[in-house]
Amino acid sequence: MSKSQAPNKEISGQIEKSELLERLKAWAGFLSEIDQEEDKSELNQICASLVSPDLLEYQDADVKLFVACCAADVLRIYAPEAPYADEQLKEIFMMFVEQLRGLEDIEGKSFKRYFYLLENLACVKTFILCMELDAPDIILSLFRTFFQIFNDRHVGKVQTFMVDIMMTVMQEGDSIPQDVMDIILMHVIQPYKSRKPAAHRLAKELINKSATYMEPNIQKFFNAALMKGLETDSGLHSRVYDLIKELNRVCPSILLAVLPQLQEKLKSSDVNERLEVTRLLAEMFSDKGSELASQNKQLWNCFLRRFNDIEAAVRAECVSTCKNFILNHLKLSDDCYSNLCKRHRDPDEKVRLEAVKVVYAIASEDITRMTPVLCVDTTA
């Protein structure tokens, strides 16, 4: 066994609280020092005691925290197996999720102990065991808890361990439930992006590190959401374009299978749909540092054809986007110059007026971006 000797006093919810805490602290210290290779015969009693109803349902916060830490070390010592039946494991994992809420208050007297629990669960990948149970509610509660409690006061290690645990869950599952996906994705878009910036950062890191595991679910969601008449199980169904825009900023590669669908939407017979997708792609193409146009020439060329759309509102939308391209994306500016010049002679007055406004806006911000052709066309 370990260098220290196993505590010889049993633990039970029937013991007076202060004495129970002392015994749990002794067991916690002892268990934290035990390696997986050591003899486990002395642990039979403590293993059984930890899942007794009187301890799992104990009301004192300190007692519950030490019970959770002891249980986490027991699962570490016995990994990859567990000395518990499935129903007992469910109780343990529900207790873990409940105790992880204690991480929210970094000034709390027990924060270091809560952090110990988080680190233990992350490093041992303990939630692999939970994925072998039929317990979707526990997984949903885990993700919801992390995104609710993570805040600006947490140090980098808290974020790292939270992401590691959630990644473990996504890696081990056959697929990611849509309600779990919704919790992640809702923190990428407004209003959560502004209201909960820390949770937004957590979502961004998780998406970037888990893109391989999330991509099939992302593709499935957008395939359904972008096809008329197909409903999804997601509460974010109505925010599909917002999600595409923000995911393009967070992790462009995760959308590779979705872009062809946007190209088809640009050709839609529905004017409002063409207008929406034109507006969306204009933002995606013109985002600072965006490489979308250079990496997806076919989509960019399809977008440029909307300058000649049969609907004036779509042509005007394209014209209004030229300013951002000409001022911020020099590689794309030549394409925009030629199309903008043509719109000065558009048959629709509103489109022509929009073209003039854009030229003057460009001249006001950076006169060097004005070409002779633009100057002549504007005064013609």
mmCIF file of C-alpha atoms in Angstrom:
data_model
loop_
_atom_site.group_PDB
_atom_site.id
_atom_site.type_symbol
_atom_site.label_atom_id
_atom_site.label_comp_id
_atom_site.label_asym_id
_atom_site.label_seq_id
_atom_site.Cartn_x
_atom_site.Cartn_y
_atom_site.Cartn_z
ATOM 1 C CA MET A 1 0.000 0.000 0.000
ATOM 2 C CA SER A 2 0.974 3.664 0.219
ATOM 3 C CA LYS A 3 3.576 5.016 2.574
ATOM 4 C CA SER A 4 0.907 6.073 5.096
ATOM 5 C CA GLN A 5 -1.485 3.611 6.704
ATOM 6 C CA ALA A 6 -5.183 3.398 5.900
ATOM 7 C CA PRO A 7 -7.385 5.187 8.467
ATOM 8 C CA ASN A 8 -8.917 2.597 10.770
ATOM 9 C CA LYS A 9 -12.157 4.484 11.458
ATOM 10 C CA GLU A 10 -15.220 3.937 9.338
ATOM 11 C CA ILE A 11 -17.279 6.759 7.885
ATOM 12 C CA SER A 12 -21.020 7.026 8.150
ATOM 13 C CA GLY A 13 -23.701 9.688 7.960
ATOM 14 C CA GLN A 14 -24.703 8.729 11.484
ATOM 15 C CA ILE A 15 -21.480 10.109 12.951
ATOM 16 C CA GLU A 16 -21.413 13.621 14.425
ATOM 17 C CA LYS A 17 -20.487 16.132 11.686
ATOM 18 C CA SER A 18 -17.161 17.396 13.034
ATOM 19 C CA GLU A 19 -15.932 13.864 13.654
ATOM 20 C CA LEU A 20 -17.175 12.740 10.229
ATOM 21 C CA LEU A 21 -15.272 15.581 8.572
ATOM 22 C CA GLU A 22 -12.057 14.636 10.358
ATOM 23 C CA ARG A 23 -12.406 11.041 9.197
ATOM 24 C CA LEU A 24 -13.199 12.068 5.623
ATOM 25 C CA LYS A 25 -10.163 14.379 5.556
ATOM 26 C CA ALA A 26 -7.987 11.509 6.735
ATOM 27 C CA TRP A 27 -9.370 9.220 4.035
ATOM 28 C CA ALA A 28 -9.023 11.947 1.393
ATOM 29 C CA GLY A 29 -5.353 12.406 2.236
ATOM 30 C CA PHE A 30 -4.745 8.678 2.236
ATOM 31 C CA LEU A 31 -6.537 7.984 -1.046
ATOM 32 C CA SER A 32 -4.770 10.844 -2.837
ATOM 33 C CA GLU A 33 -1.431 9.094 -2.261
ATOM 34 C CA ILE A 34 -2.410 5.656 -3.551
ATOM 35 C CA ASP A 35 -1.289 4.514 -7.000
ATOM 36 C CA GLN A 36 -3.299 2.255 -9.292
ATOM 37 C CA GLU A 37 -0.752 -0.569 -9.025
ATOM 38 C CA GLU A 38 -1.049 -0.924 -5.249
ATOM 39 C CA ASP A 39 -3.097 -3.506 -3.362
ATOM 40 C CA LYS A 40 -6.710 -2.389 -3.013
ATOM 41 C CA SER A 41 -7.910 -4.855 -0.391
ATOM 42 C CA GLU A 42 -7.937 -2.204 2.349
ATOM 43 C CA LEU A 43 -10.309 -0.044 0.311
ATOM 44 C CA ASN A 44 -13.370 -2.319 0.289
ATOM 45 C CA GLN A 45 -14.974 -0.661 3.305
ATOM 46 C CA ILE A 46 -14.418 2.925 2.197
ATOM 47 C CA CYS A 47 -15.670 2.125 -1.320
ATOM 48 C CA ALA A 48 -18.933 0.806 0.104
ATOM 49 C CA SER A 49 -19.315 3.647 2.593
ATOM 50 C CA LEU A 50 -18.945 6.382 -0.018
ATOM 51 C CA VAL A 51 -22.095 5.284 -1.872
ATOM 52 C CA SER A 52 -24.261 4.763 1.198
ATOM 53 C CA PRO A 53 -27.460 6.871 1.012
ATOM 54 C CA ASP A 54 -26.723 8.628 4.301
ATOM 55 C CA LEU A 55 -23.490 10.066 2.835
ATOM 56 C CA LEU A 56 -24.690 10.733 -0.714
ATOM 57 C CA GLU A 57 -27.677 12.624 0.671
ATOM 58 C CA TYR A 58 -25.794 14.387 3.471
ATOM 59 C CA GLN A 59 -26.717 18.078 3.603
ATOM 60 C CA ASP A 60 -23.464 19.659 4.812
ATOM 61 C CA ALA A 61 -21.459 21.207 1.944
ATOM 62 C CA ASP A 62 -18.030 20.329 3.367
ATOM 63 C CA VAL A 63 -18.978 16.716 3.946
ATOM 64 C CA LYS A 64 -20.369 16.358 0.421
ATOM 65 C CA LEU A 65 -17.234 17.881 -1.074
ATOM 66 C CA PHE A 66 -14.904 15.474 0.735
ATOM 67 C CA VAL A 67 -17.133 12.529 -0.192
ATOM 68 C CA ALA A 68 -16.863 13.610 -3.854
ATOM 69 C CA CYS A 69 -13.072 13.971 -3.665
ATOM 70 C CA CYS A 70 -12.723 10.551 -2.052
ATOM 71 C CA ALA A 71 -14.978 8.996 -4.697
ATOM 72 C CA ALA A 72 -12.949 10.636 -7.480
ATOM 73 C CA ASP A 73 -9.751 9.140 -6.078
ATOM 74 C CA VAL A 74 -11.390 5.726 -5.733
ATOM 75 C CA LEU A 75 -12.334 5.817 -9.418
ATOM 76 C CA ARG A 76 -8.792 6.936 -10.271
ATOM 77 C CA ILE A 77 -7.270 4.059 -8.304
ATOM 78 C CA TYR A 78 -9.563 1.433 -9.849
ATOM 79 C CA ALA A 79 -9.489 2.825 -13.410
ATOM 80 C CA PRO A 80 -10.382 1.705 -15.987
ATOM 81 C CA GLU A 81 -12.838 -0.415 -14.013
ATOM 82 C CA ALA A 82 -14.963 0.784 -11.091
ATOM 83 C CA PRO A 83 -15.936 -0.971 -7.850
ATOM 84 C CA TYR A 84 -19.568 0.115 -8.279
ATOM 85 C CA ALA A 85 -22.738 -0.936 -10.052
ATOM 86 C CA ASP A 86 -24.137 1.303 -12.801
ATOM 87 C CA GLU A 87 -26.800 2.894 -10.597
ATOM 88 C CA GLN A 88 -24.204 3.688 -7.948
ATOM 89 C CA LEU A 89 -21.992 5.264 -10.601
ATOM 90 C CA LYS A 90 -24.872 7.459 -11.726
ATOM 91 C CA GLU A 91 -25.266 8.707 -8.176
ATOM 92 C CA ILE A 92 -21.541 9.431 -7.994
ATOM 93 C CA PHE A 93 -21.459 11.354 -11.272
ATOM 94 C CA MET A 94 -24.508 13.391 -10.300
ATOM 95 C CA MET A 95 -22.657 14.255 -7.102
ATOM 96 C CA PHE A 96 -19.555 15.262 -9.103
ATOM 97 C CA VAL A 97 -21.542 17.672 -11.278
ATOM 98 C CA GLU A 98 -23.259 19.153 -8.247
ATOM 99 C CA GLN A 99 -19.945 19.688 -6.466
ATOM 100 C CA LEU A 100 -18.251 21.249 -9.496
ATOM 101 C CA ARG A 101 -20.608 24.202 -9.065
ATOM 102 C CA GLY A 102 -18.426 25.170 -6.116
ATOM 103 C CA LEU A 103 -15.765 26.328 -8.603
ATOM 104 C CA GLU A 104 -17.813 29.450 -9.325
ATOM 105 C CA ASP A 105 -16.588 31.271 -6.193
ATOM 106 C CA ILE A 106 -12.809 31.488 -6.421
ATOM 107 C CA GLU A 107 -12.706 33.328 -3.096
ATOM 108 C CA GLY A 108 -14.510 30.521 -1.277
ATOM 109 C CA LYS A 109 -12.645 28.739 1.528
ATOM 110 C CA SER A 110 -13.014 25.402 -0.240
ATOM 111 C CA PHE A 111 -12.054 26.510 -3.762
ATOM 112 C CA LYS A 112 -8.757 24.594 -3.730
ATOM 113 C CA ARG A 113 -10.618 21.414 -2.852
ATOM 114 C CA TYR A 114 -13.138 22.000 -5.674
ATOM 115 C CA PHE A 115 -10.222 22.619 -8.023
ATOM 116 C CA TYR A 116 -8.636 19.343 -6.855
ATOM 117 C CA LEU A 117 -11.833 17.545 -7.853
ATOM 118 C CA LEU A 118 -11.893 19.219 -11.272
ATOM 119 C CA GLU A 119 -8.229 18.443 -11.964
ATOM 120 C CA ASN A 120 -8.642 14.838 -10.857
ATOM 121 C CA LEU A 121 -11.657 14.251 -13.110
ATOM 122 C CA ALA A 122 -9.900 15.894 -16.065
ATOM 123 C CA CYS A 123 -6.522 14.184 -15.778
ATOM 124 C CA VAL A 124 -7.937 10.707 -15.166
ATOM 125 C CA LYS A 125 -10.652 11.182 -17.846
ATOM 126 C CA THR A 126 -13.109 9.831 -15.304
ATOM 127 C CA PHE A 127 -16.157 10.827 -17.347
ATOM 128 C CA ILE A 128 -15.336 8.037 -19.795
ATOM 129 C CA LEU A 129 -17.107 5.835 -17.248
ATOM 130 C CA CYS A 130 -20.148 8.077 -17.360
ATOM 131 C CA MET A 131 -20.358 7.669 -21.140
ATOM 132 C CA GLU A 132 -20.779 3.925 -20.618
ATOM 133 C CA LEU A 133 -23.929 4.585 -18.603
ATOM 134 C CA ASP A 134 -27.319 5.547 -19.994
ATOM 135 C CA ALA A 135 -27.210 8.970 -18.379
ATOM 136 C CA PRO A 136 -27.743 11.791 -20.908
ATOM 137 C CA ASP A 137 -29.160 14.055 -18.185
ATOM 138 C CA ILE A 138 -25.863 13.945 -16.289
ATOM 139 C CA ILE A 139 -23.884 14.916 -19.405
ATOM 140 C CA LEU A 140 -26.291 17.744 -20.186
ATOM 141 C CA SER A 141 -26.043 18.982 -16.600
ATOM 142 C CA LEU A 142 -22.232 18.848 -16.765
ATOM 143 C CA PHE A 143 -22.038 21.092 -19.847
ATOM 144 C CA ARG A 144 -24.703 23.443 -18.526
ATOM 145 C CA THR A 145 -22.854 23.742 -15.197
ATOM 146 C CA PHE A 146 -19.512 24.595 -16.772
ATOM 147 C CA PHE A 147 -20.987 27.300 -18.997
ATOM 148 C CA GLN A 148 -22.996 28.736 -16.119
ATOM 149 C CA ILE A 149 -20.174 28.989 -13.590
ATOM 150 C CA PHE A 150 -17.136 29.843 -15.741
ATOM 151 C CA ASN A 151 -16.236 33.512 -15.298
ATOM 152 C CA ASP A 152 -13.497 36.107 -15.833
ATOM 153 C CA ARG A 153 -11.914 35.421 -12.441
ATOM 154 C CA HIS A 154 -10.955 31.858 -13.290
ATOM 155 C CA VAL A 155 -7.327 31.174 -14.126
ATOM 156 C CA GLY A 156 -6.316 29.380 -17.315
ATOM 157 C CA LYS A 157 -6.082 25.956 -15.682
ATOM 158 C CA VAL A 158 -9.775 25.969 -14.772
ATOM 159 C CA GLN A 159 -10.679 26.581 -18.422
ATOM 160 C CA THR A 160 -8.192 23.956 -19.594
ATOM 161 C CA PHE A 161 -9.562 21.248 -17.293
ATOM 162 C CA MET A 162 -13.183 22.089 -18.111
ATOM 163 C CA VAL A 163 -12.424 21.853 -21.834
ATOM 164 C CA ASP A 164 -10.545 18.572 -21.305
ATOM 165 C CA ILE A 165 -13.526 17.014 -19.526
ATOM 166 C CA MET A 166 -16.017 18.154 -22.173
ATOM 167 C CA MET A 167 -13.685 16.945 -24.939
ATOM 168 C CA THR A 168 -13.488 13.528 -23.278
ATOM 169 C CA VAL A 169 -17.269 13.300 -23.309
ATOM 170 C CA MET A 170 -17.494 14.260 -26.989
ATOM 171 C CA GLN A 171 -14.692 11.901 -27.998
ATOM 172 C CA GLU A 172 -16.203 8.898 -26.265
ATOM 173 C CA GLY A 173 -19.805 9.371 -27.358
ATOM 174 C CA ASP A 174 -21.205 7.911 -30.590
ATOM 175 C CA SER A 175 -22.621 11.349 -31.325
ATOM 176 C CA ILE A 176 -23.128 14.605 -29.465
ATOM 177 C CA PRO A 177 -26.745 15.159 -28.337
ATOM 178 C CA GLN A 178 -28.341 18.238 -29.884
ATOM 179 C CA ASP A 179 -29.185 19.760 -26.493
ATOM 180 C CA VAL A 180 -25.484 19.581 -25.577
ATOM 181 C CA MET A 181 -24.563 21.132 -28.938
ATOM 182 C CA ASP A 182 -27.057 23.924 -28.262
ATOM 183 C CA ILE A 183 -25.405 24.778 -24.944
ATOM 184 C CA ILE A 184 -22.045 25.184 -26.699
ATOM 185 C CA LEU A 185 -23.338 27.032 -29.760
ATOM 186 C CA MET A 186 -25.626 29.446 -27.933
ATOM 187 C CA HIS A 187 -22.554 30.961 -26.296
ATOM 188 C CA VAL A 188 -21.049 31.762 -29.703
ATOM 189 C CA ILE A 189 -23.866 34.119 -30.736
ATOM 190 C CA GLN A 190 -25.626 37.127 -29.228
ATOM 191 C CA PRO A 191 -26.810 37.874 -26.618
ATOM 192 C CA TYR A 192 -24.535 35.407 -24.773
ATOM 193 C CA LYS A 193 -21.454 36.527 -26.698
ATOM 194 C CA SER A 194 -21.714 39.955 -25.039
ATOM 195 C CA ARG A 195 -23.424 39.075 -21.776
ATOM 196 C CA LYS A 196 -21.116 36.183 -20.888
ATOM 197 C CA PRO A 197 -17.720 36.862 -22.488
ATOM 198 C CA ALA A 198 -15.956 34.254 -20.355
ATOM 199 C CA ALA A 199 -18.400 31.533 -21.410
ATOM 200 C CA HIS A 200 -17.943 32.744 -25.000
ATOM 201 C CA ARG A 201 -14.176 32.170 -24.688
ATOM 202 C CA LEU A 202 -14.827 28.739 -23.204
ATOM 203 C CA ALA A 203 -17.055 27.842 -26.153
ATOM 204 C CA LYS A 204 -14.459 29.083 -28.665
ATOM 205 C CA GLU A 205 -11.659 27.001 -27.150
ATOM 206 C CA LEU A 206 -13.866 23.928 -26.926
ATOM 207 C CA ILE A 207 -14.983 24.259 -30.561
ATOM 208 C CA ASN A 208 -11.425 24.740 -31.833
ATOM 209 C CA LYS A 209 -10.077 21.789 -29.885
ATOM 210 C CA SER A 210 -13.057 19.532 -30.627
ATOM 211 C CA ALA A 211 -13.778 20.500 -34.239
ATOM 212 C CA THR A 212 -13.121 16.957 -35.482
ATOM 213 C CA TYR A 213 -15.734 15.502 -33.131
ATOM 214 C CA MET A 214 -18.243 18.320 -33.571
ATOM 215 C CA GLU A 215 -18.120 18.623 -37.361
ATOM 216 C CA PRO A 216 -20.493 15.704 -38.157
ATOM 217 C CA ASN A 217 -23.082 17.136 -35.768
ATOM 218 C CA ILE A 218 -22.585 20.662 -37.145
ATOM 219 C CA GLN A 219 -23.033 19.369 -40.681
ATOM 220 C CA LYS A 220 -26.153 17.401 -39.759
ATOM 221 C CA PHE A 221 -27.701 20.425 -38.031
ATOM 222 C CA PHE A 222 -27.053 22.839 -40.896
ATOM 223 C CA ASN A 223 -28.080 20.321 -43.550
ATOM 224 C CA ALA A 224 -31.470 20.098 -41.881
ATOM 225 C CA ALA A 225 -31.786 23.784 -40.958
ATOM 226 C CA LEU A 226 -30.846 25.056 -44.428
ATOM 227 C CA MET A 227 -33.335 22.834 -46.233
ATOM 228 C CA LYS A 228 -36.892 24.158 -46.315
ATOM 229 C CA GLY A 229 -39.475 22.057 -44.538
ATOM 230 C CA LEU A 230 -36.991 20.259 -42.329
ATOM 231 C CA GLU A 231 -37.218 21.011 -38.630
ATOM 232 C CA THR A 232 -34.450 20.226 -36.150
ATOM 233 C CA ASP A 233 -34.435 19.364 -32.474
ATOM 234 C CA SER A 234 -32.383 22.481 -31.833
ATOM 235 C CA GLY A 235 -33.639 25.562 -30.060
ATOM 236 C CA LEU A 236 -31.252 27.513 -32.321
ATOM 237 C CA HIS A 237 -33.021 26.630 -35.555
ATOM 238 C CA SER A 238 -34.062 30.248 -36.154
ATOM 239 C CA ARG A 239 -30.487 31.518 -35.607
ATOM 240 C CA VAL A 240 -28.860 29.431 -38.323
ATOM 241 C CA TYR A 241 -27.282 32.360 -40.235
ATOM 242 C CA ASP A 242 -26.020 33.965 -37.029
ATOM 243 C CA LEU A 243 -24.388 30.667 -36.117
ATOM 244 C CA ILE A 244 -22.713 30.304 -39.501
ATOM 245 C CA LYS A 245 -21.340 33.845 -39.307
ATOM 246 C CA GLU A 246 -19.927 33.406 -35.802
ATOM 247 C CA LEU A 247 -18.567 29.900 -36.384
ATOM 248 C CA ASN A 248 -16.725 31.257 -39.411
ATOM 249 C CA ARG A 249 -14.968 33.659 -37.041
ATOM 250 C CA VAL A 250 -14.304 31.014 -34.384
ATOM 251 C CA CYS A 251 -13.314 27.983 -36.465
ATOM 252 C CA PRO A 252 -13.771 28.335 -40.259
ATOM 253 C CA SER A 253 -12.761 24.740 -40.982
ATOM 254 C CA ILE A 254 -15.808 23.398 -39.169
ATOM 255 C CA LEU A 255 -18.033 24.886 -41.905
ATOM 256 C CA LEU A 256 -16.333 23.355 -44.953
ATOM 257 C CA ALA A 257 -19.219 20.967 -45.598
ATOM 258 C CA VAL A 258 -21.791 23.731 -45.086
ATOM 259 C CA LEU A 259 -20.459 26.247 -47.651
ATOM 260 C CA PRO A 260 -21.839 24.405 -50.726
ATOM 261 C CA GLN A 261 -25.300 24.783 -49.233
ATOM 262 C CA LEU A 262 -24.822 28.545 -48.992
ATOM 263 C CA GLN A 263 -23.787 28.591 -52.638
ATOM 264 C CA GLU A 264 -27.068 26.912 -53.546
ATOM 265 C CA LYS A 265 -28.979 29.422 -51.401
ATOM 266 C CA LEU A 266 -27.455 32.249 -53.438
ATOM 267 C CA LYS A 267 -29.314 30.828 -56.444
ATOM 268 C CA SER A 268 -32.619 30.421 -54.632
ATOM 269 C CA SER A 269 -35.802 31.577 -56.349
ATOM 270 C CA ASP A 270 -36.842 33.132 -53.030
ATOM 271 C CA VAL A 271 -35.732 36.783 -53.072
ATOM 272 C CA ASN A 272 -35.621 37.106 -49.274
ATOM 273 C CA GLU A 273 -33.483 33.991 -49.034
ATOM 274 C CA ARG A 274 -31.021 35.283 -51.644
ATOM 275 C CA LEU A 275 -30.894 38.615 -49.856
ATOM 276 C CA GLU A 276 -30.211 37.000 -46.466
ATOM 277 C CA VAL A 277 -27.448 34.767 -47.780
ATOM 278 C CA THR A 278 -25.899 37.622 -49.759
ATOM 279 C CA ARG A 279 -25.783 39.719 -46.599
ATOM 280 C CA LEU A 280 -24.356 36.801 -44.590
ATOM 281 C CA LEU A 281 -21.602 35.997 -47.084
ATOM 282 C CA ALA A 282 -20.676 39.664 -47.452
ATOM 283 C CA GLU A 283 -19.965 39.757 -43.724
ATOM 284 C CA MET A 284 -18.063 36.483 -43.827
ATOM 285 C CA PHE A 285 -15.931 37.515 -46.812
ATOM 286 C CA SER A 286 -15.181 40.966 -45.393
ATOM 287 C CA ASP A 287 -14.353 39.973 -41.800
ATOM 288 C CA LYS A 288 -10.914 41.176 -40.790
ATOM 289 C CA GLY A 289 -8.332 38.548 -41.701
ATOM 290 C CA SER A 290 -10.881 36.395 -43.531
ATOM 291 C CA GLU A 291 -9.421 34.017 -46.114
ATOM 292 C CA LEU A 292 -12.812 32.679 -47.142
ATOM 293 C CA ALA A 293 -12.786 34.206 -50.635
ATOM 294 C CA SER A 294 -9.279 33.014 -51.513
ATOM 295 C CA GLN A 295 -9.975 29.536 -50.169
ATOM 296 C CA ASN A 296 -13.400 29.241 -51.803
ATOM 297 C CA LYS A 297 -13.140 30.866 -55.229
ATOM 298 C CA GLN A 298 -16.289 29.182 -56.492
ATOM 299 C CA LEU A 299 -18.353 30.614 -53.633
ATOM 300 C CA TRP A 300 -16.793 34.071 -54.096
ATOM 301 C CA ASN A 301 -17.592 34.071 -57.819
ATOM 302 C CA CYS A 302 -21.136 32.969 -57.098
ATOM 303 C CA PHE A 303 -21.445 35.874 -54.650
ATOM 304 C CA LEU A 304 -20.124 38.344 -57.263
ATOM 305 C CA ARG A 305 -22.859 37.253 -59.672
ATOM 306 C CA ARG A 306 -25.413 38.685 -57.237
ATOM 307 C CA PHE A 307 -24.271 42.154 -58.411
ATOM 308 C CA ASN A 308 -26.310 41.291 -61.516
ATOM 309 C CA ASP A 309 -29.244 39.782 -59.626
ATOM 310 C CA ILE A 310 -32.654 40.290 -61.170
ATOM 311 C CA GLU A 311 -33.857 41.823 -57.889
ATOM 312 C CA ALA A 312 -32.754 45.421 -57.211
ATOM 313 C CA ALA A 313 -32.667 44.882 -53.432
ATOM 314 C CA VAL A 314 -30.055 42.130 -53.836
ATOM 315 C CA ARG A 315 -27.948 44.270 -56.188
ATOM 316 C CA ALA A 316 -28.131 47.181 -53.728
ATOM 317 C CA GLU A 317 -27.021 44.898 -50.902
ATOM 318 C CA CYS A 318 -23.991 43.806 -52.921
ATOM 319 C CA VAL A 319 -23.114 47.424 -53.703
ATOM 320 C CA SER A 320 -23.330 48.402 -50.024
ATOM 321 C CA THR A 321 -20.698 45.794 -49.153
ATOM 322 C CA CYS A 322 -18.084 47.169 -51.559
ATOM 323 C CA LYS A 323 -16.767 49.734 -49.099
ATOM 324 C CA ASN A 324 -15.520 47.078 -46.657
ATOM 325 C CA PHE A 325 -13.899 45.038 -49.406
ATOM 326 C CA ILE A 326 -12.155 48.009 -51.064
ATOM 327 C CA LEU A 327 -10.896 49.487 -47.782
ATOM 328 C CA ASN A 328 -9.987 46.304 -45.918
ATOM 329 C CA HIS A 329 -9.399 43.517 -48.448
ATOM 330 C CA LEU A 330 -7.063 44.699 -51.174
ATOM 331 C CA LYS A 331 -6.952 41.274 -52.829
ATOM 332 C CA LEU A 332 -10.696 41.425 -53.417
ATOM 333 C CA SER A 333 -10.922 45.091 -54.307
ATOM 334 C CA ASP A 334 -10.382 44.665 -58.095
ATOM 335 C CA ASP A 335 -13.461 42.441 -58.340
ATOM 336 C CA CYS A 336 -15.451 44.973 -56.352
ATOM 337 C CA TYR A 337 -14.225 47.994 -58.387
ATOM 338 C CA SER A 338 -15.486 46.541 -61.651
ATOM 339 C CA ASN A 339 -18.858 45.507 -60.239
ATOM 340 C CA LEU A 340 -19.344 48.796 -58.401
ATOM 341 C CA CYS A 341 -18.668 50.779 -61.580
ATOM 342 C CA LYS A 342 -21.317 48.820 -63.478
ATOM 343 C CA ARG A 343 -23.907 49.623 -60.808
ATOM 344 C CA HIS A 344 -23.515 53.360 -61.470
ATOM 345 C CA ARG A 345 -25.517 52.627 -64.620
ATOM 346 C CA ASP A 346 -27.993 50.289 -62.955
ATOM 347 C CA PRO A 347 -31.570 50.563 -64.275
ATOM 348 C CA ASP A 348 -32.826 51.017 -60.702
ATOM 349 C CA GLU A 349 -32.397 54.458 -59.169
ATOM 350 C CA LYS A 350 -31.951 53.127 -55.613
ATOM 351 C CA VAL A 351 -29.062 50.914 -56.716
ATOM 352 C CA ARG A 352 -27.405 53.822 -58.529
ATOM 353 C CA LEU A 353 -27.815 56.027 -55.453
ATOM 354 C CA GLU A 354 -26.288 53.318 -53.228
ATOM 355 C CA ALA A 355 -23.312 53.063 -55.584
ATOM 356 C CA VAL A 356 -22.686 56.808 -55.362
ATOM 357 C CA LYS A 357 -22.958 56.729 -51.553
ATOM 358 C CA VAL A 358 -20.404 53.924 -51.362
ATOM 359 C CA VAL A 359 -17.911 55.767 -53.585
ATOM 360 C CA TYR A 360 -18.146 58.913 -51.506
ATOM 361 C CA ALA A 361 -17.803 56.882 -48.291
ATOM 362 C CA ILE A 362 -14.620 55.297 -49.668
ATOM 363 C CA ALA A 363 -13.237 58.712 -50.659
ATOM 364 C CA SER A 364 -14.027 60.128 -47.217
ATOM 365 C CA GLU A 365 -12.139 57.369 -45.394
ATOM 366 C CA ASP A 366 -9.188 56.792 -47.732
ATOM 367 C CA ILE A 367 -8.818 58.891 -50.882
ATOM 368 C CA THR A 368 -5.948 56.674 -52.058
ATOM 369 C CA ARG A 369 -8.421 53.840 -52.619
ATOM 370 C CA MET A 370 -10.218 55.888 -55.269
ATOM 371 C CA THR A 371 -9.369 54.760 -58.804
ATOM 372 C CA PRO A 372 -9.709 56.976 -61.883
ATOM 373 C CA VAL A 373 -12.530 54.741 -63.113
ATOM 374 C CA LEU A 374 -14.512 55.280 -59.918
ATOM 375 C CA CYS A 375 -13.991 59.036 -60.084
ATOM 376 C CA VAL A 376 -15.111 59.245 -63.715
ATOM 377 C CA ASP A 377 -18.106 56.981 -63.153
ATOM 378 C CA THR A 378 -19.293 58.975 -60.159
ATOM 379 C CA THR A 379 -19.189 62.295 -62.001
ATOM 380 C CA ALA A 380 -20.555 60.964 -65.256
#
